[in-house]
Amino acid sequence: MDPRRSVDLRSLPLVGRFVRAFQDRLTARGRFLFGTLVAFSFLGLDALTTRVYLLFAIAFGLFVGAFLFGFRARPRVRLSGGAPARATAGTPVTFHVVAEGDAVPDLHLAFPAPPGVKIEPAEAPGPKGVATLLALRRGRYEVRGARASRADPLGLFLTAAERLPDRALLVYPRFTPLDVFEIPVGRRHQPGGIPLSSNTGDSVEFVGTRDYREGDPIRAIHWRSWARRGAPVVKEYQEEYFCRIAIVLDTFARPGPGFERSISAVASIADFFSRSEYVVDILAAGPDVYEVSAGRSLAYLENILDVLACLEPCADPPFQTIGPAVFERLSSVTTVVAVLQDWDPTRLDFLRRVKAAGTSVRVILTREGLDTGAAAEEFDGIETWRADA
């Protein structure tokens, strides 16, 4: 075995389960006593010159007594509440857990927290617990369910616990709500109309019927009207023209805070558009182009933030591999808001191709000090993102 490598006992199946269960049973006071017990065990090795072994014996007796109390039956309670499913990075969220059932005077409610998430208080006595959750960074976390158990008289060791189910926590990027965000707007024909843009499926806007003409598809026939009139009749649909906006996110993983700042910028812009009448698409440019289509009839901001919470940067510049499918998707878009971390000929070429398709372009740079030269005159605005990231 390489002596430089350390072995994590918790990575071993049986030992790991034992260590995890032992840690769960100890209270904060019990963990302190256990650490003191370990320290006394080393300090008292030389019994001829020190009497620390007496302190070890007292601490060991207390610990064994508390350990034996831990074999009592678990409390007969039913838990409700629990940690939230969503939060925003840097914003505290308060949640409640209630234990209903038999009265247990020594009941303890505990709230385990995964790395990167703070939950306070970690332990709270009584049948009702209030805790504050604070996640420092966006992402997806597995939060273990709150647990209710009984404690020994000294509050050192806990019995087996009733638990709430574990749940996933999505932490949204922190963002600043915008009061104003001006973009050049226009109107384009949207195949399928508002229903297709706002919902899933292939429905379109039905406005009436007309007589059958040669070449009309059979699926457009209105059978009831045909039966009533005795002549073929087809359904007629309304063509829709309205503003559709695409926010294109640069996901290249360059050193520095640029990627997280870009995520926050997209979240702020999407939040602004969620209060408008625009139809918005999010395109995350990477090895695979991630797309979130958001219609006006949906609470789409939550869907967008769900994706942004888990989005990872890519190792290669994405705009070199964007293919015709993306430009075909952008053909129905009236305005593109491009959130970029850098400025180079590849990105400039991408924006020019979008502009040549008849789409207005506004560029947001999340890195300061970039020289765009005379490119600002080609598009409908280039600016550096200065909102809090």
Coordinates of C-alpha atoms in Angstrom, one line a residue:
M1 CA 0.0 0.0 0.0
D2 CA 1.2 3.5 -0.8
P3 CA 1.8 5.1 2.6
R4 CA 0.9 8.5 1.1
R5 CA -2.7 7.4 0.6
S6 CA -5.2 7.6 3.4
V7 CA -8.1 5.2 3.9
D8 CA -11.5 6.7 4.5
L9 CA -13.2 4.1 6.8
R10 CA -16.6 5.4 5.7
S11 CA -15.9 4.3 2.2
L12 CA -16.0 0.7 3.4
P13 CA -19.6 -0.6 3.3
L14 CA -20.0 -2.2 6.8
V15 CA -17.6 0.1 8.7
G16 CA -19.1 3.1 6.9
R17 CA -22.6 2.3 8.0
F18 CA -21.5 1.9 11.6
V19 CA -19.5 5.1 11.6
R20 CA -22.5 7.0 10.1
A21 CA -24.9 5.5 12.6
F22 CA -22.6 6.3 15.5
Q23 CA -22.2 9.9 14.4
D24 CA -26.0 10.3 14.0
R25 CA -26.6 9.0 17.6
L26 CA -24.2 11.5 19.2
T27 CA -25.5 15.0 20.3
A28 CA -23.2 18.0 20.1
R29 CA -22.5 17.5 23.8
G30 CA -21.8 13.8 23.2
R31 CA -19.4 14.5 20.4
F32 CA -17.5 16.9 22.7
L33 CA -17.3 14.2 25.4
F34 CA -16.2 11.6 22.9
G35 CA -13.4 13.9 21.7
T36 CA -12.4 14.5 25.4
L37 CA -12.4 10.8 26.0
V38 CA -10.0 10.2 23.1
A39 CA -7.7 12.9 24.4
F40 CA -7.7 11.4 27.9
S41 CA -6.9 8.0 26.5
F42 CA -3.6 9.3 25.1
L43 CA -2.7 11.6 28.0
G44 CA -3.3 8.8 30.5
L45 CA -1.1 6.1 28.9
D46 CA 1.7 6.7 31.4
A47 CA -0.2 5.8 34.6
L48 CA 2.9 6.1 36.8
T49 CA 3.5 9.8 36.2
T50 CA 0.0 11.1 35.7
R51 CA -3.5 10.5 37.0
V52 CA -5.3 11.5 33.8
Y53 CA -6.5 7.9 33.7
L54 CA -8.9 8.8 36.5
L55 CA -10.5 11.5 34.3
F56 CA -10.6 9.0 31.5
A57 CA -12.5 6.5 33.7
I58 CA -15.1 9.1 34.8
A59 CA -15.7 10.2 31.2
F60 CA -15.8 6.6 30.0
G61 CA -18.4 5.8 32.6
L62 CA -20.6 8.7 31.6
F63 CA -20.3 7.7 27.9
V64 CA -21.1 4.1 28.5
G65 CA -24.2 5.0 30.6
A66 CA -25.4 7.3 27.8
F67 CA -24.7 4.6 25.2
L68 CA -26.9 2.1 27.1
F69 CA -29.7 4.7 27.2
G70 CA -29.5 4.8 23.4
F71 CA -31.0 1.3 23.2
R72 CA -34.4 2.5 24.3
A73 CA -37.3 2.4 21.9
R74 CA -37.5 5.2 19.3
P75 CA -40.2 7.8 20.0
R76 CA -43.7 7.1 18.6
V77 CA -44.1 10.3 16.6
R78 CA -45.0 11.3 13.1
L79 CA -43.0 14.1 11.5
S80 CA -44.2 16.7 9.0
G81 CA -42.6 19.7 7.3
G82 CA -39.0 19.6 6.4
A83 CA -36.4 21.4 4.4
P84 CA -37.5 23.4 1.3
A85 CA -37.1 22.0 -2.2
R86 CA -35.6 25.3 -3.5
A87 CA -33.6 28.1 -2.2
T88 CA -31.4 31.0 -3.5
A89 CA -27.7 31.1 -2.8
G90 CA -26.9 33.5 0.0
T91 CA -30.5 33.9 1.1
P92 CA -31.6 32.3 4.4
V93 CA -34.8 30.2 4.3
T94 CA -36.7 29.3 7.4
F95 CA -38.5 26.0 7.6
H96 CA -40.5 24.0 10.3
V97 CA -40.6 20.4 11.4
V98 CA -43.4 19.2 13.7
A99 CA -43.5 15.9 15.6
E100 CA -47.0 14.7 16.4
G101 CA -47.8 11.7 18.6
D102 CA -47.0 10.6 22.1
A103 CA -45.6 13.2 24.4
V104 CA -41.9 12.6 24.8
P105 CA -40.2 15.0 27.3
D106 CA -36.7 14.2 26.1
L107 CA -37.5 14.4 22.4
H108 CA -34.7 15.9 20.1
L109 CA -35.2 17.2 16.6
A110 CA -32.1 17.2 14.5
F111 CA -31.5 18.7 11.0
P112 CA -28.5 17.2 9.2
A113 CA -26.9 19.5 6.6
P114 CA -24.9 18.5 3.5
P115 CA -21.5 20.1 2.8
G116 CA -22.0 23.6 1.4
V117 CA -25.3 24.1 3.2
K118 CA -25.7 25.5 6.8
I119 CA -28.8 24.6 8.8
E120 CA -29.2 26.3 12.2
P121 CA -29.9 25.1 14.8
A122 CA -28.5 21.7 14.2
E123 CA -30.4 20.3 17.1
A124 CA -33.5 21.6 18.9
P125 CA -35.4 20.1 21.9
G126 CA -39.1 19.7 21.9
P127 CA -41.9 18.6 19.5
K128 CA -41.6 21.6 17.2
G129 CA -38.4 22.7 15.4
V130 CA -37.6 25.8 13.5
A131 CA -34.4 25.9 11.4
T132 CA -32.8 28.3 9.0
L133 CA -31.2 27.0 5.9
L134 CA -28.4 28.9 4.1
A135 CA -26.7 27.6 0.9
L136 CA -23.6 29.5 -0.1
R137 CA -23.4 28.4 -3.7
R138 CA -25.9 27.3 -6.3
G139 CA -26.2 23.7 -7.2
R140 CA -28.1 20.5 -6.4
Y141 CA -27.8 19.1 -2.9
E142 CA -29.1 15.9 -1.2
V143 CA -30.5 16.9 2.2
R144 CA -31.1 14.2 4.7
G145 CA -34.5 14.3 6.3
A146 CA -34.9 15.8 9.8
R147 CA -35.0 13.1 12.5
A148 CA -36.7 12.8 15.9
S149 CA -35.1 10.7 18.7
R150 CA -34.9 10.5 22.5
A151 CA -31.9 11.5 24.5
D152 CA -30.4 10.2 27.7
P153 CA -30.7 12.3 30.9
L154 CA -27.3 14.0 30.2
G155 CA -28.1 14.7 26.6
L156 CA -25.2 12.8 25.2
F157 CA -26.6 9.9 23.1
L158 CA -29.8 9.5 21.1
T159 CA -32.0 6.5 20.4
A160 CA -33.0 5.3 17.0
A161 CA -34.9 8.0 15.2
E162 CA -38.0 8.6 13.2
R163 CA -37.0 10.4 10.0
L164 CA -38.5 12.4 7.2
P165 CA -37.5 11.3 3.7
D166 CA -34.3 12.7 2.2
R167 CA -35.0 15.2 -0.5
A168 CA -33.2 17.1 -3.3
L169 CA -32.5 20.8 -2.7
L170 CA -32.0 23.0 -5.8
V171 CA -30.1 26.2 -4.9
Y172 CA -30.7 29.0 -7.4
P173 CA -28.0 31.5 -8.4
R174 CA -28.2 34.7 -6.6
F175 CA -29.4 37.5 -8.8
T176 CA -30.5 41.1 -8.7
P177 CA -34.1 41.9 -9.9
L178 CA -34.0 44.5 -12.7
D179 CA -36.5 47.4 -12.9
V180 CA -35.4 48.3 -16.5
F181 CA -33.9 46.2 -19.3
E182 CA -34.3 47.7 -22.7
I183 CA -34.1 45.6 -25.8
P184 CA -34.9 46.2 -29.5
V185 CA -38.1 44.4 -30.2
G186 CA -40.0 43.4 -33.3
R187 CA -42.6 40.9 -34.4
R188 CA -42.2 37.6 -36.3
H189 CA -44.6 34.9 -37.5
Q190 CA -44.7 32.1 -34.9
P191 CA -45.7 28.8 -36.5
G192 CA -48.3 27.3 -34.2
G193 CA -49.2 30.6 -32.6
I194 CA -49.3 31.4 -28.9
P195 CA -50.5 28.0 -27.7
L196 CA -47.5 26.3 -29.3
S197 CA -45.1 28.8 -27.9
S198 CA -46.6 28.9 -24.5
N199 CA -47.4 25.2 -23.9
T200 CA -46.3 21.8 -24.9
G201 CA -47.9 19.9 -27.7
D202 CA -48.9 20.9 -31.3
S203 CA -52.1 22.9 -30.7
V204 CA -52.7 26.1 -32.7
E205 CA -55.2 29.0 -32.5
F206 CA -58.6 27.9 -34.0
V207 CA -60.6 30.8 -35.3
G208 CA -63.4 29.3 -37.5
T209 CA -64.2 27.1 -40.5
R210 CA -64.3 27.5 -44.3
D211 CA -65.2 25.5 -47.3
Y212 CA -62.8 22.7 -48.3
R213 CA -60.2 23.5 -51.0
E214 CA -58.2 21.1 -53.0
G215 CA -55.0 20.3 -51.3
D216 CA -56.3 20.9 -47.7
P217 CA -55.0 18.2 -45.3
I218 CA -57.6 15.6 -44.2
R219 CA -56.7 16.2 -40.5
A220 CA -58.1 19.8 -40.9
I221 CA -61.6 18.6 -41.8
H222 CA -64.3 19.7 -39.4
W223 CA -66.4 16.5 -39.4
R224 CA -69.4 17.9 -37.5
S225 CA -69.8 20.9 -39.9
W226 CA -69.5 18.5 -42.9
A227 CA -72.3 16.3 -41.5
R228 CA -74.5 19.4 -40.8
R229 CA -73.9 21.1 -44.2
G230 CA -73.5 18.0 -46.4
A231 CA -70.3 19.5 -47.9
P232 CA -66.7 19.2 -46.7
V233 CA -65.6 21.9 -44.3
V234 CA -62.1 22.5 -42.8
K235 CA -60.9 24.2 -39.7
E236 CA -59.1 27.5 -40.1
Y237 CA -56.3 28.8 -37.9
Q238 CA -54.9 32.2 -37.0
E239 CA -51.3 33.1 -37.8
E240 CA -49.6 34.7 -34.8
Y241 CA -47.1 37.4 -34.9
F242 CA -45.4 38.4 -31.6
C243 CA -42.1 39.1 -29.9
R244 CA -39.9 36.2 -29.0
I245 CA -36.6 36.6 -27.2
A246 CA -33.7 34.2 -26.8
I247 CA -31.1 34.5 -24.1
V248 CA -27.9 32.8 -25.2
L249 CA -25.5 31.9 -22.4
D250 CA -21.8 31.4 -22.9
T251 CA -20.8 28.4 -20.8
F252 CA -17.1 28.3 -21.4
A253 CA -15.1 27.6 -18.2
R254 CA -12.5 30.3 -18.1
P255 CA -10.6 31.2 -14.9
G256 CA -12.3 33.6 -12.5
P257 CA -15.9 34.3 -11.5
G258 CA -17.1 35.0 -15.1
F259 CA -19.2 31.8 -15.4
E260 CA -21.1 32.4 -12.1
R261 CA -21.5 36.1 -13.0
S262 CA -23.0 35.0 -16.4
I263 CA -25.4 32.6 -14.6
S264 CA -26.5 35.4 -12.3
A265 CA -26.9 37.8 -15.3
V266 CA -29.2 35.3 -17.1
A267 CA -31.2 34.8 -14.0
S268 CA -31.7 38.5 -13.5
I269 CA -32.7 39.0 -17.2
A270 CA -35.1 36.0 -17.1
D271 CA -36.7 37.4 -13.9
F272 CA -37.3 40.7 -15.7
F273 CA -38.9 39.0 -18.7
S274 CA -41.0 36.8 -16.4
R275 CA -42.9 40.0 -15.6
S276 CA -43.4 40.9 -19.2
E277 CA -45.5 39.7 -22.1
Y278 CA -42.6 38.3 -24.1
V279 CA -42.0 34.6 -24.9
V280 CA -38.5 33.7 -23.8
D281 CA -36.1 30.9 -24.7
I282 CA -32.9 30.1 -22.9
L283 CA -30.0 28.6 -25.0
A284 CA -27.0 27.4 -23.0
A285 CA -24.2 27.0 -25.6
G286 CA -21.9 24.1 -24.7
P287 CA -20.9 20.6 -26.0
D288 CA -24.7 20.1 -26.2
V289 CA -27.0 23.1 -26.6
Y290 CA -29.4 23.1 -23.6
E291 CA -32.7 24.8 -24.4
V292 CA -35.5 25.9 -22.1
S293 CA -38.6 27.2 -23.9
A294 CA -40.8 29.4 -21.7
G295 CA -44.2 30.5 -22.7
R296 CA -46.4 33.3 -21.4
S297 CA -48.9 30.9 -19.9
L298 CA -46.3 29.1 -17.7
A299 CA -44.6 30.1 -14.5
Y300 CA -41.5 29.7 -16.5
L301 CA -39.0 31.5 -14.2
E302 CA -38.9 28.5 -11.9
N303 CA -38.1 26.2 -14.8
I304 CA -35.3 28.4 -16.0
L305 CA -33.8 28.7 -12.5
D306 CA -34.0 24.9 -12.1
V307 CA -31.8 24.6 -15.1
L308 CA -29.4 27.4 -14.1
A309 CA -29.0 25.8 -10.6
C310 CA -27.4 22.7 -12.1
L311 CA -25.7 24.0 -15.2
E312 CA -22.0 23.2 -15.5
P313 CA -19.4 25.0 -17.5
C314 CA -17.8 23.4 -20.6
A315 CA -14.1 22.9 -21.2
D316 CA -14.0 24.1 -24.8
P317 CA -15.2 27.4 -26.4
P318 CA -18.8 26.5 -27.4
F319 CA -19.4 28.9 -30.3
Q320 CA -17.0 26.9 -32.6
T321 CA -19.4 24.0 -32.6
I322 CA -22.8 25.6 -32.8
G323 CA -24.5 24.2 -35.9
P324 CA -27.3 25.0 -38.2
A325 CA -30.0 23.6 -35.8
V326 CA -29.4 26.5 -33.5
F327 CA -29.7 29.1 -36.2
E328 CA -32.9 27.4 -37.5
R329 CA -34.2 27.7 -33.9
L330 CA -33.3 31.4 -33.8
S331 CA -35.0 32.1 -37.2
S332 CA -38.3 32.7 -35.3
V333 CA -36.7 34.9 -32.6
T334 CA -37.0 38.6 -32.8
T335 CA -34.3 39.5 -30.3
V336 CA -31.2 37.7 -29.0
V337 CA -29.6 38.7 -25.7
A338 CA -26.1 37.2 -25.7
V339 CA -24.4 36.8 -22.3
L340 CA -20.7 36.4 -23.0
Q341 CA -17.7 35.8 -20.8
D342 CA -15.2 36.8 -23.5
W343 CA -14.8 38.6 -26.8
D344 CA -13.0 37.0 -29.7
P345 CA -13.5 36.5 -33.5
T346 CA -15.5 33.3 -32.9
R347 CA -18.1 35.0 -30.8
L348 CA -18.2 38.0 -33.1
D349 CA -18.8 35.7 -36.1
F350 CA -21.6 34.0 -34.2
L351 CA -23.3 37.3 -33.5
R352 CA -22.9 38.5 -37.0
R353 CA -24.6 35.4 -38.3
V354 CA -27.5 35.9 -35.9
K355 CA -27.7 39.6 -37.0
A356 CA -27.7 38.5 -40.7
A357 CA -30.7 36.3 -40.1
G358 CA -32.8 39.5 -39.3
T359 CA -32.6 39.2 -35.5
S360 CA -31.8 42.1 -33.2
V361 CA -28.8 41.5 -31.0
R362 CA -27.9 42.9 -27.6
V363 CA -24.6 41.8 -26.0
I364 CA -23.9 41.5 -22.3
L365 CA -20.3 41.0 -21.3
T366 CA -19.6 39.6 -17.8
R367 CA -15.9 40.3 -17.9
E368 CA -14.6 43.9 -17.5
G369 CA -12.0 45.5 -19.7
L370 CA -12.8 43.7 -23.0
D371 CA -12.1 45.6 -26.1
T372 CA -14.9 45.2 -28.6
G373 CA -13.6 47.8 -31.0
A374 CA -16.1 49.1 -33.5
A375 CA -18.4 46.1 -33.0
A376 CA -20.8 48.1 -30.9
E377 CA -22.0 49.9 -33.9
E378 CA -23.0 46.6 -35.6
F379 CA -25.4 45.5 -32.9
D380 CA -28.1 47.0 -30.7
G381 CA -25.9 47.5 -27.7
I382 CA -22.8 46.0 -26.0
E383 CA -22.3 46.6 -22.3
T384 CA -20.6 45.1 -19.3
W385 CA -22.7 43.5 -16.6
R386 CA -22.4 45.5 -13.4
A387 CA -25.2 44.1 -11.3
D388 CA -24.2 42.1 -8.2
A389 CA -23.2 38.6 -9.2

